Amino acid sequence: MHFLLCLFFQPAAAQENGRKVYTPDLDSLWSQTAFIHSLSPDGNWVVMGEIFEKSGAALALMKTDGTVKVDIGRAEPVLFSADNKWCAYQSTEGKLTVLGLQSKKRSSISYADVIPYNFEFSNDGSRIAFLQTRGDKNSLVIVELVNNQKTELQDITEFNWSPVKNTVLANRKDKAGSFVLLFDTSLSKERPVIQNSESSYTDFRWSEKGNSVVFYENDNEQIHLHHYDLSGSKKTLLNAAVGSKFPDAVIHNKELLISADGKNVFFYRKEKGRIYDKGNDMEVWETKEPWIYPNMKNYDERERYFLLTLWDTSANMIT
């Protein structure tokens, strides 16, 4: 009997000493899904993501041949430079990290207090620009990546790199008013575009060739549309011109587009003084109507009364 008992208990003892019991808590060690976040322009680097039940998303920068892996944790967004030499990502705490991809040591440098989603590489990848806040002050910091040389422009609230040159279009707001300027990073030289103490400027767009920019001006009474050619020519479209072509119409600050050559600008106009009815909490949809009411209402508020308009800046005509 004693011999039989030994045979019975021996496997149990071996299981207790050599194996662990799987419990539901261990499920958190496994990711729920995996995905590709982004890919470098040359395809040699990829950012892979995994989502865990408790800790959420985690990203890793990997070389596509499998030789390198760098954990970057929870980061958003993640950008690659056009020359494939750099990767930049921002943590949830606002720290921006720029990681070199060429050297074996993969040197990195970090910057604190960066405004979320406000960093961008230049068109050739040699520089990175970002908005940094300290106290109640914003500044634009431009870093030459090869030597970490920094240039700082004070009171900048918005910026946009040229698609062909190391030039930044920026909006500055200070006690004197609001300014739009161009900054040539190669020459460290500012060029004023427009200034108004009572206005604000939004929706900055470059033409694909980098020879023109367009943007809106809001002076609290009406919206103006500005076109600036880098040769120095500046044109402004006012509501009076729009109203003379389309009676009772005014410029609306909806999406703004510019052609590749910088000569044609597409914008939206709307009926002057139109008030959009937000409706009631309870809505009734008649089944004989072609649309479900919420979709029809959304179209009425966002599409129906906004008409796409073309401004030919070379002839100064709208159609």
PDB file of C-alpha atoms in Angstrom, residues 15 89 111 134 138 189 277:
ATOM      1  CA  GLN A  15       4.353  19.068 -11.393  1.00  0.00           C
ATOM      2  CA  TYR A  89       8.492  60.354 -31.950  1.00  0.00           C
ATOM      3  CA  TYR A 111      13.427  67.845 -26.144  1.00  0.00           C
ATOM      4  CA  ARG A 134       7.315  77.310 -21.476  1.00  0.00           C
ATOM      5  CA  ASN A 138       5.290  79.477 -27.367  1.00  0.00           C
ATOM      6  CA  LYS A 189      16.600  85.464 -42.135  1.00  0.00           C
ATOM      7  CA  ASP A 277     -30.757  75.205 -37.361  1.00  0.00           C
TER       8      ASP A 277
END
